[in-house]
Amino acid sequence: DRDFVSKHNIVLNDLPMPTVAPVIDGRPISSEDIREESEAVLVELGEFACMIDFNIIHSSEHSVILSLP
């Protein structure tokens, strides 16, 4: 989410070509196309750690989405 990116000073890069984010049933998300991604960010969950680059979307409910249930 753009607010999370701003709050944590995460560097963004433009995508070479906009892409559509699908929702769980495969339909395109109702917000705008994805136009930016983060530089790789270290994500630590318990003993697990990895570098992930995130697609940036507007979300009023979730700052970060790692997976859908």
PDB file of C-alpha atoms in Angstrom:
ATOM      1  CA  ASP A   1       0.000   0.000   0.000  1.00  0.00           C
ATOM      2  CA  ARG A   2       1.265   3.457  -0.907  1.00  0.00           C
ATOM      3  CA  ASP A   3       0.856   4.773   2.682  1.00  0.00           C
ATOM      4  CA  PHE A   4       2.993   1.897   4.040  1.00  0.00           C
ATOM      5  CA  VAL A   5       5.677   2.626   1.413  1.00  0.00           C
ATOM      6  CA  SER A   6       5.759   6.290   2.357  1.00  0.00           C
ATOM      7  CA  LYS A   7       5.801   5.619   6.113  1.00  0.00           C
ATOM      8  CA  HIS A   8       8.755   3.210   5.800  1.00  0.00           C
ATOM      9  CA  ASN A   9      10.718   5.147   3.148  1.00  0.00           C
ATOM     10  CA  ILE A  10      10.704   2.225   0.718  1.00  0.00           C
ATOM     11  CA  VAL A  11      12.243   2.991  -2.669  1.00  0.00           C
ATOM     12  CA  LEU A  12       9.955   2.467  -5.670  1.00  0.00           C
ATOM     13  CA  ASN A  13      10.744   1.733  -9.301  1.00  0.00           C
ATOM     14  CA  ASP A  14       8.452   2.147 -12.296  1.00  0.00           C
ATOM     15  CA  LEU A  15       7.444  -1.085 -13.998  1.00  0.00           C
ATOM     16  CA  PRO A  16       8.393  -1.235 -17.689  1.00  0.00           C
ATOM     17  CA  MET A  17       4.757  -2.049 -18.487  1.00  0.00           C
ATOM     18  CA  PRO A  18       1.661  -1.625 -16.259  1.00  0.00           C
ATOM     19  CA  THR A  19       0.077  -4.874 -15.109  1.00  0.00           C
ATOM     20  CA  VAL A  20      -3.272  -5.863 -13.628  1.00  0.00           C
ATOM     21  CA  ALA A  21      -3.592  -7.279 -10.114  1.00  0.00           C
ATOM     22  CA  PRO A  22      -6.079 -10.161  -9.911  1.00  0.00           C
ATOM     23  CA  VAL A  23      -8.381 -10.726  -6.944  1.00  0.00           C
ATOM     24  CA  ILE A  24      -8.845 -14.214  -5.489  1.00  0.00           C
ATOM     25  CA  ASP A  25     -11.333 -15.328  -8.182  1.00  0.00           C
ATOM     26  CA  GLY A  26      -9.074 -14.155 -11.020  1.00  0.00           C
ATOM     27  CA  ARG A  27     -10.970 -10.974 -11.923  1.00  0.00           C
ATOM     28  CA  PRO A  28      -8.873  -7.788 -12.183  1.00  0.00           C
ATOM     29  CA  ILE A  29      -8.714  -5.687  -9.039  1.00  0.00           C
ATOM     30  CA  SER A  30     -10.981  -2.637  -9.153  1.00  0.00           C
ATOM     31  CA  SER A  31      -8.217  -0.118  -8.422  1.00  0.00           C
ATOM     32  CA  GLU A  32      -5.776   1.137 -11.029  1.00  0.00           C
ATOM     33  CA  ASP A  33      -3.168  -0.977 -12.846  1.00  0.00           C
ATOM     34  CA  ILE A  34       0.079  -1.732 -11.031  1.00  0.00           C
ATOM     35  CA  ARG A  35       2.683   0.748 -12.249  1.00  0.00           C
ATOM     36  CA  GLU A  36       5.365   0.517  -9.533  1.00  0.00           C
ATOM     37  CA  GLU A  37       7.230  -2.058  -7.489  1.00  0.00           C
ATOM     38  CA  SER A  38       9.414  -1.720  -4.425  1.00  0.00           C
ATOM     39  CA  GLU A  39      13.100  -2.376  -4.371  1.00  0.00           C
ATOM     40  CA  ALA A  40      13.770  -5.666  -2.576  1.00  0.00           C
ATOM     41  CA  VAL A  41      12.760  -5.467   1.090  1.00  0.00           C
ATOM     42  CA  LEU A  42      13.919  -7.844   3.830  1.00  0.00           C
ATOM     43  CA  VAL A  43      10.884  -9.674   5.234  1.00  0.00           C
ATOM     44  CA  GLU A  44      11.317 -11.644   8.455  1.00  0.00           C
ATOM     45  CA  LEU A  45       8.620 -13.958   9.830  1.00  0.00           C
ATOM     46  CA  GLY A  46       9.860 -15.844  12.841  1.00  0.00           C
ATOM     47  CA  GLU A  47      13.026 -17.679  11.762  1.00  0.00           C
ATOM     48  CA  PHE A  48      12.210 -17.269   8.062  1.00  0.00           C
ATOM     49  CA  ALA A  49      13.738 -14.334   6.162  1.00  0.00           C
ATOM     50  CA  CYS A  50      13.878 -13.395   2.492  1.00  0.00           C
ATOM     51  CA  MET A  51      14.135 -10.428   0.155  1.00  0.00           C
ATOM     52  CA  ILE A  52      10.877  -9.582  -1.658  1.00  0.00           C
ATOM     53  CA  ASP A  53       9.997  -6.874  -4.153  1.00  0.00           C
ATOM     54  CA  PHE A  54       6.360  -5.836  -3.809  1.00  0.00           C
ATOM     55  CA  ASN A  55       3.901  -4.586  -6.400  1.00  0.00           C
ATOM     56  CA  ILE A  56       2.339  -1.367  -5.128  1.00  0.00           C
ATOM     57  CA  ILE A  57      -1.450  -0.994  -5.062  1.00  0.00           C
ATOM     58  CA  HIS A  58      -3.918   1.139  -3.113  1.00  0.00           C
ATOM     59  CA  SER A  59      -5.576  -0.863  -0.362  1.00  0.00           C
ATOM     60  CA  SER A  60      -7.834   0.612   2.299  1.00  0.00           C
ATOM     61  CA  GLU A  61      -7.719  -2.609   4.342  1.00  0.00           C
ATOM     62  CA  HIS A  62      -4.202  -4.139   4.095  1.00  0.00           C
ATOM     63  CA  SER A  63      -0.763  -2.510   4.154  1.00  0.00           C
ATOM     64  CA  VAL A  64       1.018  -5.630   2.907  1.00  0.00           C
ATOM     65  CA  ILE A  65      -0.405  -8.741   1.246  1.00  0.00           C
ATOM     66  CA  LEU A  66       1.896 -11.757   1.178  1.00  0.00           C
ATOM     67  CA  SER A  67      -0.648 -14.298  -0.006  1.00  0.00           C
ATOM     68  CA  LEU A  68      -4.352 -14.877  -0.276  1.00  0.00           C
ATOM     69  CA  PRO A  69      -6.039 -17.531   1.883  1.00  0.00           C
TER      70      PRO A  69
END
